[in-house]
CSV table of C-alpha atoms in Angstrom, one decimal:
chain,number,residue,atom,x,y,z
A,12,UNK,CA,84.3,89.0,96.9
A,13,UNK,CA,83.0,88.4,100.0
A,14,UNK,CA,85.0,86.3,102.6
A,15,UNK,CA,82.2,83.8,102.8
A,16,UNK,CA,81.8,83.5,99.3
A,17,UNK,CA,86.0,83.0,99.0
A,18,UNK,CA,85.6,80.1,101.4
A,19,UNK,CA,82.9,78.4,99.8
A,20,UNK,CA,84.6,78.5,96.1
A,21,UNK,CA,88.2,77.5,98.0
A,22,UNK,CA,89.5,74.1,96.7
A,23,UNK,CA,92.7,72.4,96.7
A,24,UNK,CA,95.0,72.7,93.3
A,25,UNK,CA,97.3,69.6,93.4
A,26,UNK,CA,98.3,69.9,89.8
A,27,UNK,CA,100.3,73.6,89.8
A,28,UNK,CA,102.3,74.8,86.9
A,29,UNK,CA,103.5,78.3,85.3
A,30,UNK,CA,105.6,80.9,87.2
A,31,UNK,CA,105.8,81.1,91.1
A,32,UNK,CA,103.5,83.7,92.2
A,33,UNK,CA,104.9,87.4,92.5
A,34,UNK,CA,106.8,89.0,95.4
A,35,UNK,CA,103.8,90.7,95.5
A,36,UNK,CA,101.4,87.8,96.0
A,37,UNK,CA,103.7,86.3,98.4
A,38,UNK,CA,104.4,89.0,100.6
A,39,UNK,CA,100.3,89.3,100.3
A,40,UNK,CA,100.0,85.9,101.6
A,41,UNK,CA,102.2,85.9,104.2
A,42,UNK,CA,100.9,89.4,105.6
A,43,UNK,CA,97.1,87.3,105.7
A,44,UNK,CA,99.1,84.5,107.8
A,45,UNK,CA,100.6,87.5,110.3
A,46,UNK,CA,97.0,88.2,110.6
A,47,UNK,CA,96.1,85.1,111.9
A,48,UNK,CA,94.7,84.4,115.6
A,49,UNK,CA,97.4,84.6,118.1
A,50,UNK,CA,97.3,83.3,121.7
A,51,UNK,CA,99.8,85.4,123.8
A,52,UNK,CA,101.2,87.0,121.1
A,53,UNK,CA,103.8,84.3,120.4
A,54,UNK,CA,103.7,84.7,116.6
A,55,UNK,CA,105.0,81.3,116.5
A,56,UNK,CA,104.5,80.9,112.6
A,57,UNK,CA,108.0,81.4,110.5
A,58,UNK,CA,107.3,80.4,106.2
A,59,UNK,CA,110.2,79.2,104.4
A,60,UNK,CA,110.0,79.7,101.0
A,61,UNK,CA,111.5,77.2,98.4
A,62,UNK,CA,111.5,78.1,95.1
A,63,UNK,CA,113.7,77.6,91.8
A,64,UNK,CA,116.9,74.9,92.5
A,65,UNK,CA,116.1,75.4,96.0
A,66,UNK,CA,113.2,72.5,95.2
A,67,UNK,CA,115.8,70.0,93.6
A,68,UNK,CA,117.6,71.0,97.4
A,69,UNK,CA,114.6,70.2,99.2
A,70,UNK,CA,113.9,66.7,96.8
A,71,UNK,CA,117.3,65.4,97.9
A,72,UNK,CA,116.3,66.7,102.0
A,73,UNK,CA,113.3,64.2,101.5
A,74,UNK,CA,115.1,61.6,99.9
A,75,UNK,CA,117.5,61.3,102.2
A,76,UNK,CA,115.4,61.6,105.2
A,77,UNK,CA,113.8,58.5,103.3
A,78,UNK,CA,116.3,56.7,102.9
A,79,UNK,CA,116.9,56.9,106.7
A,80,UNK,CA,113.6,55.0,107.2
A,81,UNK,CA,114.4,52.5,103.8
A,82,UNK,CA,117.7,52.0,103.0
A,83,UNK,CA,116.8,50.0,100.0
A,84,UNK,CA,114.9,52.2,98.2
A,85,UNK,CA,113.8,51.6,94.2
A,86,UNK,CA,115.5,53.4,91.6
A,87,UNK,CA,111.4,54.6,91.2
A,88,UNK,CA,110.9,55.5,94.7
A,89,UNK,CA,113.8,57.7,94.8
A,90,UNK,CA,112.9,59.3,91.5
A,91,UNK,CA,109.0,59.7,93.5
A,92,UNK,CA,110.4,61.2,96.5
A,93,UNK,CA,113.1,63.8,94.6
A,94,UNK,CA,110.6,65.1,92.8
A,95,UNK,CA,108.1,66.1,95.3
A,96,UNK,CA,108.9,69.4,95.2
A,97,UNK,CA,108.7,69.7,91.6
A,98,UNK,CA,105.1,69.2,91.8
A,99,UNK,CA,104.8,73.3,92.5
A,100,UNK,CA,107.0,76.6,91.2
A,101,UNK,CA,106.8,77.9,95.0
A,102,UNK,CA,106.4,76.1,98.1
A,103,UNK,CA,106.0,78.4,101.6
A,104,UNK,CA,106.7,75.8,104.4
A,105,UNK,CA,104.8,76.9,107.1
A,106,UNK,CA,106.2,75.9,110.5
A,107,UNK,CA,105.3,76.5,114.2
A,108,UNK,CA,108.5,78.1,116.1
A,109,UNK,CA,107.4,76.3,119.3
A,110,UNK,CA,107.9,77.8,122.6
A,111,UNK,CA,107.9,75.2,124.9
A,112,UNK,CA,106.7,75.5,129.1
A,113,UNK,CA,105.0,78.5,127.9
A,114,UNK,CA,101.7,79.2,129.7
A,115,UNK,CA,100.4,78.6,125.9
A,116,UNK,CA,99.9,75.2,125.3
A,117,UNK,CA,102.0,73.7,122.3
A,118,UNK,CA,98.8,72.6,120.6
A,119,UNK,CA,97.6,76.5,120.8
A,120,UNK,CA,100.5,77.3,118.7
A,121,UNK,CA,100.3,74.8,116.1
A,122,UNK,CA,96.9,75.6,115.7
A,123,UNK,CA,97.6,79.2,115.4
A,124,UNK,CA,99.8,78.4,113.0
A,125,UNK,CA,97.5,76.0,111.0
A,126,UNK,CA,95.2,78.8,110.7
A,127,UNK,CA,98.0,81.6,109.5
A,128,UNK,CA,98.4,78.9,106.7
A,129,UNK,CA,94.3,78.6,106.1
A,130,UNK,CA,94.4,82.4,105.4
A,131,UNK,CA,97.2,82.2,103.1
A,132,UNK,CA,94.7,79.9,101.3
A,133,UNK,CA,92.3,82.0,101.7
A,134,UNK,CA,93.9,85.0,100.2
A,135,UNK,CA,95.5,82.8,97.3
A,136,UNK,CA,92.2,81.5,96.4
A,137,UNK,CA,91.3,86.1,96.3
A,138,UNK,CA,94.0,86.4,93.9
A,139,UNK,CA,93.6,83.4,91.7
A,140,UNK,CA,96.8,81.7,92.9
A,141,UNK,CA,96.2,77.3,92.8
A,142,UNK,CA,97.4,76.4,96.1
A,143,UNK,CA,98.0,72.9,97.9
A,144,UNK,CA,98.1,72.5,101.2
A,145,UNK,CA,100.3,69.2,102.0
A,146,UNK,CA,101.5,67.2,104.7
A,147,UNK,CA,102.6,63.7,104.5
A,148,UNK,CA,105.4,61.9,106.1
A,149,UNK,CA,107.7,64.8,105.3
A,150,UNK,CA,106.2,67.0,107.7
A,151,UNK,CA,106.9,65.1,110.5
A,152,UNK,CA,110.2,63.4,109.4
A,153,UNK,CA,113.1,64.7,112.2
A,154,UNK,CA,115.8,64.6,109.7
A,155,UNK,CA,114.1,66.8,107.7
A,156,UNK,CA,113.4,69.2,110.4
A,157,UNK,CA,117.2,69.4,111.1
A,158,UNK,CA,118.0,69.9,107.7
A,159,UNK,CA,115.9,73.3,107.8
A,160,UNK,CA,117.4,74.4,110.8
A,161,UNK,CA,114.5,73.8,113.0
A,162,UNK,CA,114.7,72.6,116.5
A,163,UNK,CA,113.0,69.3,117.2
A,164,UNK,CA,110.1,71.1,119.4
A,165,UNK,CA,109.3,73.3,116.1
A,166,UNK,CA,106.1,71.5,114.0
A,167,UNK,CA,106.1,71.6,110.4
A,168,UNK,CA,102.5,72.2,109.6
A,169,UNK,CA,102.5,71.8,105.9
A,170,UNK,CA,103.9,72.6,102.8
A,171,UNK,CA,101.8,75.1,101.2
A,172,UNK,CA,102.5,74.3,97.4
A,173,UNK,CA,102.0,77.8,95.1
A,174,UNK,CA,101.4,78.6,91.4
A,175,UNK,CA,99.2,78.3,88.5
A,176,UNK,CA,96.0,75.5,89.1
A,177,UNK,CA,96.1,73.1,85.3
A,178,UNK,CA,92.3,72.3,85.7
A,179,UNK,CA,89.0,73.3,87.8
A,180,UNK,CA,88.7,71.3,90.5
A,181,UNK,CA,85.6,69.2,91.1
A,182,UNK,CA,82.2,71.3,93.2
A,183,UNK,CA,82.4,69.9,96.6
A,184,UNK,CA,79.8,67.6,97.5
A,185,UNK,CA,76.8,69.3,99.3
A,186,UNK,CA,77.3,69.4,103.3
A,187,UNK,CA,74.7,70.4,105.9
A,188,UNK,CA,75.9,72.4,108.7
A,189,UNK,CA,73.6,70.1,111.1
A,190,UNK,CA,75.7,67.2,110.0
A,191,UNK,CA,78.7,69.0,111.9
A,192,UNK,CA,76.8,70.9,115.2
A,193,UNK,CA,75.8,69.7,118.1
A,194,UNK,CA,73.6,71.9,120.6
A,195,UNK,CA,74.3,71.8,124.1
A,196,UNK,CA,71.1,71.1,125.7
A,197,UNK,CA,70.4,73.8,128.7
A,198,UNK,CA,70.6,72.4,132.3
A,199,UNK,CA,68.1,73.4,134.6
Protein backbone atom coordinates (compact mmCIF):
# COMPACT_ATOMS: atom_id res chain seq x y z
CA UNK A 1 0.00 0.00 0.00
CA UNK A 2 1.09 3.15 -0.75
CA UNK A 3 2.45 5.45 2.15
CA UNK A 4 -0.19 8.07 1.36
CA UNK A 5 -2.91 5.76 1.18
CA UNK A 6 -1.53 4.15 4.91
CA UNK A 7 -1.87 7.66 6.24
CA UNK A 8 -5.16 8.43 5.16
CA UNK A 9 -6.83 4.86 6.35
CA UNK A 10 -4.59 5.45 9.91
CA UNK A 11 -7.01 5.73 12.92
CA UNK A 12 -6.58 5.36 16.53
CA UNK A 13 -7.60 1.80 18.14
CA UNK A 14 -8.40 2.58 21.87
CA UNK A 15 -10.18 -0.64 22.42
CA UNK A 16 -7.09 -3.41 21.97
CA UNK A 17 -7.41 -7.04 22.82
CA UNK A 18 -5.72 -10.55 21.71
CA UNK A 19 -2.03 -11.35 21.86
CA UNK A 20 0.71 -8.58 21.96
CA UNK A 21 2.12 -8.21 18.62
CA UNK A 22 5.17 -10.58 17.55
CA UNK A 23 8.86 -9.88 18.20
CA UNK A 24 8.68 -9.55 14.74
CA UNK A 25 6.22 -6.72 14.50
CA UNK A 26 7.85 -5.00 17.24
CA UNK A 27 11.24 -5.10 16.25
CA UNK A 28 9.49 -3.83 12.75
CA UNK A 29 8.03 -0.92 14.52
CA UNK A 30 10.77 0.14 16.31
CA UNK A 31 13.26 -0.11 13.21
CA UNK A 32 10.35 2.61 11.38
CA UNK A 33 10.94 4.76 14.68
CA UNK A 34 15.09 4.46 14.14
CA UNK A 35 14.08 5.79 10.81
CA UNK A 36 12.72 8.75 11.91
CA UNK A 37 14.14 12.44 11.23
CA UNK A 38 17.06 13.12 13.33
CA UNK A 39 18.56 16.60 14.08
CA UNK A 40 22.34 16.04 14.81
CA UNK A 41 22.13 12.69 15.00
CA UNK A 42 21.17 12.55 18.67
CA UNK A 43 18.81 9.51 18.33
CA UNK A 44 17.30 10.72 21.38
CA UNK A 45 14.30 8.21 21.20
CA UNK A 46 14.75 5.02 23.69
CA UNK A 47 10.97 2.61 23.73
CA UNK A 48 10.35 0.74 26.78
CA UNK A 49 8.31 -1.99 26.22
CA UNK A 50 5.72 -3.24 28.94
CA UNK A 51 4.11 -6.19 28.32
CA UNK A 52 2.54 -9.30 30.39
CA UNK A 53 2.76 -8.60 34.61
CA UNK A 54 5.07 -5.87 33.65
CA UNK A 55 1.39 -3.82 33.02
CA UNK A 56 0.03 -4.72 36.62
CA UNK A 57 3.94 -3.06 37.53
CA UNK A 58 3.30 -0.12 35.56
CA UNK A 59 -0.66 0.17 37.05
CA UNK A 60 0.71 0.36 40.58
CA UNK A 61 3.78 3.19 39.01
CA UNK A 62 0.63 5.27 38.04
CA UNK A 63 -1.27 4.71 41.05
CA UNK A 64 1.11 5.75 43.15
CA UNK A 65 2.31 8.61 41.33
CA UNK A 66 -1.51 9.46 41.85
CA UNK A 67 -1.73 9.16 44.92
CA UNK A 68 1.07 11.64 45.28
CA UNK A 69 -1.11 14.33 43.74
CA UNK A 70 -4.54 12.75 45.80
CA UNK A 71 -3.93 11.12 48.75
CA UNK A 72 -7.54 10.33 49.27
CA UNK A 73 -8.25 8.51 46.43
CA UNK A 74 -11.74 6.32 45.79
CA UNK A 75 -11.57 2.69 46.05
CA UNK A 76 -12.93 3.36 42.08
CA UNK A 77 -10.26 5.67 41.15
CA UNK A 78 -7.56 3.50 42.27
CA UNK A 79 -9.16 0.50 40.49
CA UNK A 80 -9.31 3.34 37.14
CA UNK A 81 -5.79 4.22 37.40
CA UNK A 82 -4.33 0.35 38.07
CA UNK A 83 -5.81 -0.72 35.31
CA UNK A 84 -4.63 1.68 32.65
CA UNK A 85 -2.36 -0.51 31.37
CA UNK A 86 -4.58 -3.25 31.04
CA UNK A 87 -6.34 -1.47 28.39
CA UNK A 88 -3.54 -2.97 25.73
CA UNK A 89 -1.35 -6.58 25.58
CA UNK A 90 1.78 -4.34 24.72
CA UNK A 91 2.61 -0.92 25.42
CA UNK A 92 6.14 0.69 23.76
CA UNK A 93 6.68 3.90 25.93
CA UNK A 94 8.33 6.09 23.71
CA UNK A 95 10.55 8.65 25.48
CA UNK A 96 12.93 11.42 24.47
CA UNK A 97 16.60 10.75 26.07
CA UNK A 98 17.13 14.58 26.34
CA UNK A 99 20.45 15.97 25.83
CA UNK A 100 20.39 19.18 27.35
CA UNK A 101 22.76 22.61 26.27
CA UNK A 102 23.11 20.82 23.07
CA UNK A 103 23.25 23.14 20.06
CA UNK A 104 19.80 21.04 19.38
CA UNK A 105 17.16 22.61 20.88
CA UNK A 106 15.10 20.29 23.43
CA UNK A 107 11.97 20.90 21.58
CA UNK A 108 14.01 19.40 18.26
CA UNK A 109 14.33 16.29 20.11
CA UNK A 110 11.00 15.75 21.37
CA UNK A 111 9.71 16.39 18.19
CA UNK A 112 12.00 13.91 16.67
CA UNK A 113 10.89 11.65 18.81
CA UNK A 114 7.17 12.32 18.39
CA UNK A 115 7.62 11.57 14.87
CA UNK A 116 9.80 8.02 15.53
CA UNK A 117 6.45 7.28 17.39
CA UNK A 118 4.11 8.54 14.22
CA UNK A 119 6.01 5.89 12.09
CA UNK A 120 5.57 3.26 14.44
CA UNK A 121 1.90 4.08 13.75
CA UNK A 122 2.35 4.23 10.59
CA UNK A 123 3.93 0.84 10.15
CA UNK A 124 1.37 -0.76 12.64
CA UNK A 125 -1.42 0.57 10.73
CA UNK A 126 0.84 -1.63 7.33
CA UNK A 127 0.71 -4.64 9.31
CA UNK A 128 -2.76 -4.57 10.78
CA UNK A 129 -1.65 -4.04 14.29
CA UNK A 130 -4.62 -1.49 16.46
CA UNK A 131 -2.49 1.00 17.98
CA UNK A 132 -3.16 3.90 20.52
CA UNK A 133 -1.20 6.64 20.89
CA UNK A 134 -1.74 8.07 24.63
CA UNK A 135 -0.63 10.77 26.76
CA UNK A 136 -2.40 11.93 29.71
CA UNK A 137 -1.28 13.08 33.03
CA UNK A 138 1.01 10.03 33.25
CA UNK A 139 3.24 11.28 30.70
CA UNK A 140 4.30 14.08 32.36
CA UNK A 141 3.99 12.84 36.05
CA UNK A 142 7.88 13.18 37.67
CA UNK A 143 7.35 10.22 39.89
CA UNK A 144 6.59 8.27 37.24
CA UNK A 145 9.54 9.27 35.25
CA UNK A 146 11.75 8.19 38.21
CA UNK A 147 10.19 5.03 38.53
CA UNK A 148 11.42 4.14 34.80
CA UNK A 149 14.70 5.24 35.46
CA UNK A 150 14.55 8.32 33.46
CA UNK A 151 16.22 11.53 34.29
CA UNK A 152 13.87 14.49 34.94
CA UNK A 153 15.15 16.32 31.52
CA UNK A 154 14.01 12.98 29.59
CA UNK A 155 10.14 13.62 27.98
CA UNK A 156 7.80 10.85 27.93
CA UNK A 157 6.03 11.34 24.67
CA UNK A 158 3.44 8.81 24.91
CA UNK A 159 2.45 5.43 25.53
CA UNK A 160 2.05 3.78 22.29
CA UNK A 161 -0.68 1.07 23.31
CA UNK A 162 -0.29 -2.36 20.89
CA UNK A 163 -2.50 -5.25 19.92
CA UNK A 164 -5.55 -6.48 18.23
CA UNK A 165 -8.27 -3.30 17.31
CA UNK A 166 -12.16 -4.87 18.72
CA UNK A 167 -14.07 -2.68 16.16
CA UNK A 168 -13.51 -0.33 12.93
CA UNK A 169 -13.09 2.87 13.88
CA UNK A 170 -15.31 5.67 12.57
CA UNK A 171 -14.19 7.50 8.68
CA UNK A 172 -12.70 10.69 9.66
CA UNK A 173 -14.64 13.58 8.92
CA UNK A 174 -13.77 15.24 5.49
CA UNK A 175 -10.83 17.97 5.83
CA UNK A 176 -9.65 20.44 3.24
CA UNK A 177 -6.02 21.03 3.08
CA UNK A 178 -6.86 24.92 2.53
CA UNK A 179 -8.48 24.85 5.91
CA UNK A 180 -4.80 24.09 7.35
CA UNK A 181 -2.33 26.33 4.68
CA UNK A 182 -1.55 29.55 4.65
CA UNK A 183 0.49 31.10 1.47
CA UNK A 184 3.03 33.55 2.20
CA UNK A 185 2.29 36.34 0.05
CA UNK A 186 5.51 37.45 -2.12
CA UNK A 187 7.22 40.84 -1.11
CA UNK A 188 8.21 42.96 -3.64
Amino acid sequence: MAVLEIMKKRRSRPKLAGAAPSRQTVNALLEAAISAPDHGRLRPWQFIEVRDDARLQLGEIFLNAEKQDDAELTDAREAKIRSMPMRAPLILIAVAKVVLEHKVPVIEQVVCTGAAVQNMLLVAQELGVGAMWRTGAMAYNPHVKTSLGLKPEDEIVGYLYLGEAQFEPKDREPLSVDDFLTVLPSIT
